[in-house]
Tab-separated table of C-alpha atoms and ligand atoms in Angstrom:
chain	number	residue	atom	x	y	z
A	1	UNK	CA	0.000	0.000	0.000
A	2	UNK	CA	1.346	3.420	-1.016
A	3	UNK	CA	0.407	6.264	1.324
A	4	UNK	CA	-0.030	9.790	-0.022
A	5	UNK	CA	-0.730	13.135	1.650
A	6	UNK	CA	-2.023	15.999	-0.509
A	7	UNK	CA	-1.259	19.619	0.453
A	8	UNK	CA	-3.667	22.303	-0.793
A	9	UNK	CA	-4.396	26.026	-0.458
A	10	UNK	CA	-7.213	26.701	-2.906
A	11	UNK	CA	-9.945	25.360	-5.140
A	12	UNK	CA	-8.767	21.748	-5.135
A	13	UNK	CA	-9.517	20.675	-8.701
A	14	UNK	CA	-6.243	18.748	-8.741
A	15	UNK	CA	-7.007	17.168	-5.380
A	16	UNK	CA	-10.378	16.039	-6.730
A	17	UNK	CA	-8.911	14.596	-9.914
A	18	UNK	CA	-6.120	12.744	-8.085
A	19	UNK	CA	-8.569	11.274	-5.561
A	20	UNK	CA	-10.896	10.097	-8.337
A	21	UNK	CA	-8.008	8.690	-10.366
A	22	UNK	CA	-6.828	6.489	-7.480
A	23	UNK	CA	-10.260	5.698	-6.027
A	24	UNK	CA	-10.408	2.169	-7.383
A	25	UNK	CA	-6.720	1.440	-6.897
A	26	UNK	CA	-6.339	-0.700	-3.759
A	27	UNK	CA	-2.580	-0.029	-3.681
A	28	UNK	CA	-2.856	3.742	-3.173
A	29	UNK	CA	-4.359	5.493	-0.165
A	30	UNK	CA	-4.738	9.256	0.300
A	31	UNK	CA	-4.327	9.366	4.063
A	32	UNK	CA	-5.066	13.054	4.538
A	33	UNK	CA	-5.265	16.517	3.065
A	34	UNK	CA	-3.169	19.290	4.608
A	35	UNK	CA	-4.693	22.740	4.126
A	36	UNK	CA	-3.398	26.138	5.240
A	37	UNK	CA	-6.363	28.225	4.035
A	38	UNK	CA	-9.613	28.096	6.034
A	39	UNK	CA	-11.494	29.530	3.011
A	40	UNK	CA	-10.230	26.937	0.534
A	41	UNK	CA	-12.915	25.071	-1.397
A	42	UNK	CA	-10.557	22.085	-1.175
A	43	UNK	CA	-11.890	21.489	2.328
A	44	UNK	CA	-15.411	20.822	0.987
A	45	UNK	CA	-14.044	18.612	-1.733
A	46	UNK	CA	-11.973	16.554	0.715
A	47	UNK	CA	-15.001	16.087	2.977
A	48	UNK	CA	-17.117	14.874	0.056
A	49	UNK	CA	-14.300	12.552	-0.964
A	50	UNK	CA	-14.130	11.182	2.578
A	51	UNK	CA	-10.514	12.244	3.141
A	52	UNK	CA	-9.560	13.677	6.566
A	53	UNK	CA	-8.445	17.319	6.491
A	54	UNK	CA	-5.710	18.649	8.750
A	55	UNK	CA	-5.773	22.447	8.921
A	56	UNK	CA	-2.464	24.119	9.631
A	57	UNK	CA	-1.331	27.738	9.889
A	58	UNK	CA	2.005	29.012	8.632
A	59	UNK	CA	3.692	28.965	12.033
A	60	UNK	CA	2.601	25.432	12.826
A	61	UNK	CA	3.469	24.257	9.313
A	62	UNK	CA	7.051	25.387	9.879
A	63	UNK	CA	7.354	23.816	13.309
A	64	UNK	CA	9.466	20.735	14.123
A	65	UNK	CA	6.333	19.166	15.630
A	66	UNK	CA	4.528	19.271	12.294
A	67	UNK	CA	7.484	17.724	10.469
A	68	UNK	CA	7.540	14.981	13.099
A	69	UNK	CA	3.812	14.411	12.716
A	70	UNK	CA	4.262	13.993	8.968
A	71	UNK	CA	7.337	11.779	9.395
A	72	UNK	CA	5.375	9.513	11.732
A	73	UNK	CA	2.860	8.869	8.951
A	74	UNK	CA	5.621	7.147	6.934
A	75	UNK	CA	4.260	8.436	3.663
A	76	UNK	CA	5.380	7.258	0.252
A	77	UNK	CA	4.659	10.620	-1.309
A	78	UNK	CA	3.600	14.169	-0.470
A	79	UNK	CA	1.785	15.895	-3.317
A	80	UNK	CA	1.605	19.696	-3.457
A	81	UNK	CA	-1.561	20.400	-5.450
A	82	UNK	CA	-1.907	24.177	-5.518
A	83	UNK	CA	-0.156	24.614	-2.180
A	84	UNK	CA	1.233	28.088	-1.653
A	85	UNK	CA	3.438	27.896	1.459
A	86	UNK	CA	7.131	27.205	1.099
A	87	UNK	CA	7.932	23.741	2.433
A	88	UNK	CA	10.414	23.894	5.334
A	89	UNK	CA	13.827	22.259	4.926
A	90	UNK	CA	13.094	19.885	7.810
A	91	UNK	CA	10.137	18.361	5.957
A	92	UNK	CA	12.113	18.094	2.719
A	93	UNK	CA	14.881	16.313	4.620
A	94	UNK	CA	12.338	13.955	6.206
A	95	UNK	CA	11.032	13.066	2.732
A	96	UNK	CA	13.905	13.333	0.220
A	97	UNK	CA	12.610	12.921	-3.374
A	98	UNK	CA	9.217	12.118	-1.946
A	99	UNK	CA	7.592	15.534	-2.348
A	100	UNK	CA	6.255	16.594	-5.742
A	101	UNK	CA	4.703	19.863	-6.902
A	102	UNK	CA	2.706	20.951	-9.912
A	103	UNK	CA	3.469	24.322	-11.433
A	104	UNK	CA	1.231	25.913	-14.096
A	105	UNK	CA	4.041	26.917	-16.483
A	106	UNK	CA	7.107	25.499	-18.169
A	107	UNK	CA	9.801	25.777	-15.514
A	108	UNK	CA	12.402	27.184	-15.184
A	109	UNK	CA	10.415	30.010	-16.804
A	110	UNK	CA	7.671	31.769	-14.864
A	111	UNK	CA	8.589	30.134	-11.577
A	112	UNK	CA	9.683	31.361	-8.178
A	113	UNK	CA	8.170	33.706	-5.669
A	114	UNK	CA	4.986	35.465	-6.796
A	115	UNK	CA	4.413	33.122	-9.729
A	116	UNK	CA	1.363	31.135	-8.765
A	117	UNK	CA	-2.082	30.541	-10.212
A	118	UNK	CA	-3.433	33.367	-12.395
A	119	UNK	CA	-0.299	35.528	-11.942
A	120	UNK	CA	1.607	32.993	-14.004
A	121	UNK	CA	-0.903	33.080	-16.871
A	122	UNK	CA	-1.044	36.886	-16.853
A	123	UNK	CA	2.739	37.072	-17.212
A	124	UNK	CA	2.884	34.420	-19.954
A	125	UNK	CA	0.166	36.147	-22.022
A	126	UNK	CA	1.714	39.610	-21.498
A	127	UNK	CA	5.049	38.302	-22.798
A	128	UNK	CA	3.305	36.838	-25.893
A	129	UNK	CA	4.921	33.466	-25.339
A	130	UNK	CA	4.184	30.944	-28.103
A	131	UNK	CA	3.825	28.089	-25.597
A	132	UNK	CA	3.034	27.419	-21.990
A	133	UNK	CA	2.291	24.253	-20.062
A	134	UNK	CA	2.651	22.408	-16.803
A	135	UNK	CA	5.635	21.118	-14.860
A	136	UNK	CA	5.562	18.342	-12.283
A	137	UNK	CA	8.789	18.367	-10.300
A	138	UNK	CA	10.418	17.162	-7.115
A	139	UNK	CA	10.507	19.757	-4.354
A	140	UNK	CA	13.853	20.873	-3.039
A	141	UNK	CA	14.816	23.759	-0.816
A	142	UNK	CA	14.599	26.362	-3.587
A	143	UNK	CA	11.178	27.457	-4.826
A	144	UNK	CA	10.132	25.787	-8.130
A	145	UNK	CA	13.662	24.448	-8.607
A	146	UNK	CA	13.694	20.659	-8.107
A	147	UNK	CA	14.267	17.984	-10.735
A	148	UNK	CA	11.597	17.897	-13.422
A	149	UNK	CA	9.476	14.744	-13.663
A	150	UNK	CA	7.072	15.714	-16.448
A	151	UNK	CA	6.206	18.674	-18.644
A	152	UNK	CA	3.251	19.016	-21.001
A	153	UNK	CA	2.826	21.842	-23.495
A	154	UNK	CA	0.028	23.896	-25.003
A	155	UNK	CA	0.136	26.509	-27.751
A	156	UNK	CA	-1.057	30.047	-27.140
A	157	UNK	CA	-3.479	31.551	-29.677
A	158	UNK	CA	-3.135	35.107	-30.922
A	159	UNK	CA	-6.160	36.131	-28.896
A	160	UNK	CA	-5.169	34.184	-25.789
A	161	UNK	CA	-6.250	35.702	-22.467
A	162	UNK	CA	-5.091	34.693	-18.985
A	163	UNK	CA	-8.487	33.039	-18.483
A	164	UNK	CA	-8.433	31.056	-21.708
A	165	UNK	CA	-4.855	29.974	-20.997
A	166	UNK	CA	-5.855	28.952	-17.470
A	167	UNK	CA	-8.506	26.673	-18.962
A	168	UNK	CA	-5.938	24.994	-21.234
A	169	UNK	CA	-3.521	24.547	-18.341
A	170	UNK	CA	-6.324	23.126	-16.221
A	171	UNK	CA	-6.978	20.471	-18.876
A	172	UNK	CA	-3.293	19.524	-18.970
A	173	UNK	CA	-3.214	19.248	-15.180
A	174	UNK	CA	-6.283	17.030	-15.130
A	175	UNK	CA	-4.797	14.791	-17.824
A	176	UNK	CA	-1.215	14.473	-16.638
A	177	UNK	CA	-0.796	15.112	-12.911
A	178	UNK	CA	-2.297	11.831	-11.656
A	179	UNK	CA	-0.311	9.890	-14.259
A	180	UNK	CA	2.919	11.576	-13.120
A	181	UNK	CA	2.097	10.697	-9.511
A	182	UNK	CA	1.481	7.083	-10.469
A	183	UNK	CA	4.840	6.952	-12.237
A	184	UNK	CA	6.681	8.421	-9.244
A	185	UNK	CA	5.011	5.898	-6.922
A	186	UNK	CA	6.262	3.086	-9.150
A	187	UNK	CA	9.913	4.247	-8.957
B	201	LIG	C1	-2.999	24.847	-10.213
B	201	LIG	O1	-3.113	25.437	-11.489
B	201	LIG	C2	-1.542	24.640	-9.876
B	201	LIG	O2	-0.741	24.362	-10.983
B	201	LIG	C3	-1.202	25.975	-9.282
B	201	LIG	O3	-2.319	26.338	-8.511
B	201	LIG	C4	-3.482	25.802	-9.124
B	201	LIG	C5	-4.303	25.106	-8.064
B	201	LIG	O4	-5.562	24.738	-8.577
B	201	LIG	N1	0.001	25.898	-8.478
B	201	LIG	C6	0.845	26.912	-8.342
B	201	LIG	O5	0.674	27.992	-8.876
B	201	LIG	C7	2.048	26.611	-7.471
B	201	LIG	N2	3.058	27.630	-7.618
B	201	LIG	P1	-6.487	23.735	-7.751
B	201	LIG	O6	-6.536	24.215	-6.311
B	201	LIG	O7	-7.829	23.839	-8.420
B	201	LIG	O8	-5.889	22.347	-7.864
């Protein structure tokens, strides 16, 4: 049995998709959802999916006690699915190459501090990039820096808007993120 924890801050469409993808797989269990945002719609989704939610604020998230709590779970993988806090070094050291993130652009471009969610798409459209996409990568101690596991591309149209690009990126995430997770679990 592979044990996963999913960290979220927002809407939770990736959380939902991952949970549905693995629902009928007896070898994969989503043991909990970690959420730092009391207003996140992810909380509703997790409840409907029957997954326990552990709320955490920034201070607690960075505490040694929280790292210990996570270490005690003996997880096979931590999945950051739209999670906006920086992961502390202690947690990364507790789970080396066992934390993955999805980023809504083609890293190393449009990554780093401030580049999350719609801000990424606004910047990509403003720069008239011909392509954008998604990056699934391991998490290391530098923001959006770790080894790349998977990238998928989409073309921008001449009349692309941040919203229309967001919809394309959303489709890529729905198609590829669970598959990337499955591949990492098999390594
Ligand atoms: C996703 O597009 C994800 O790639 C992005 O946040 C969104 C969360 O959507 N992540 C980042 O920007 C991380 N820097 P969701 O809550 O509906 O899954």
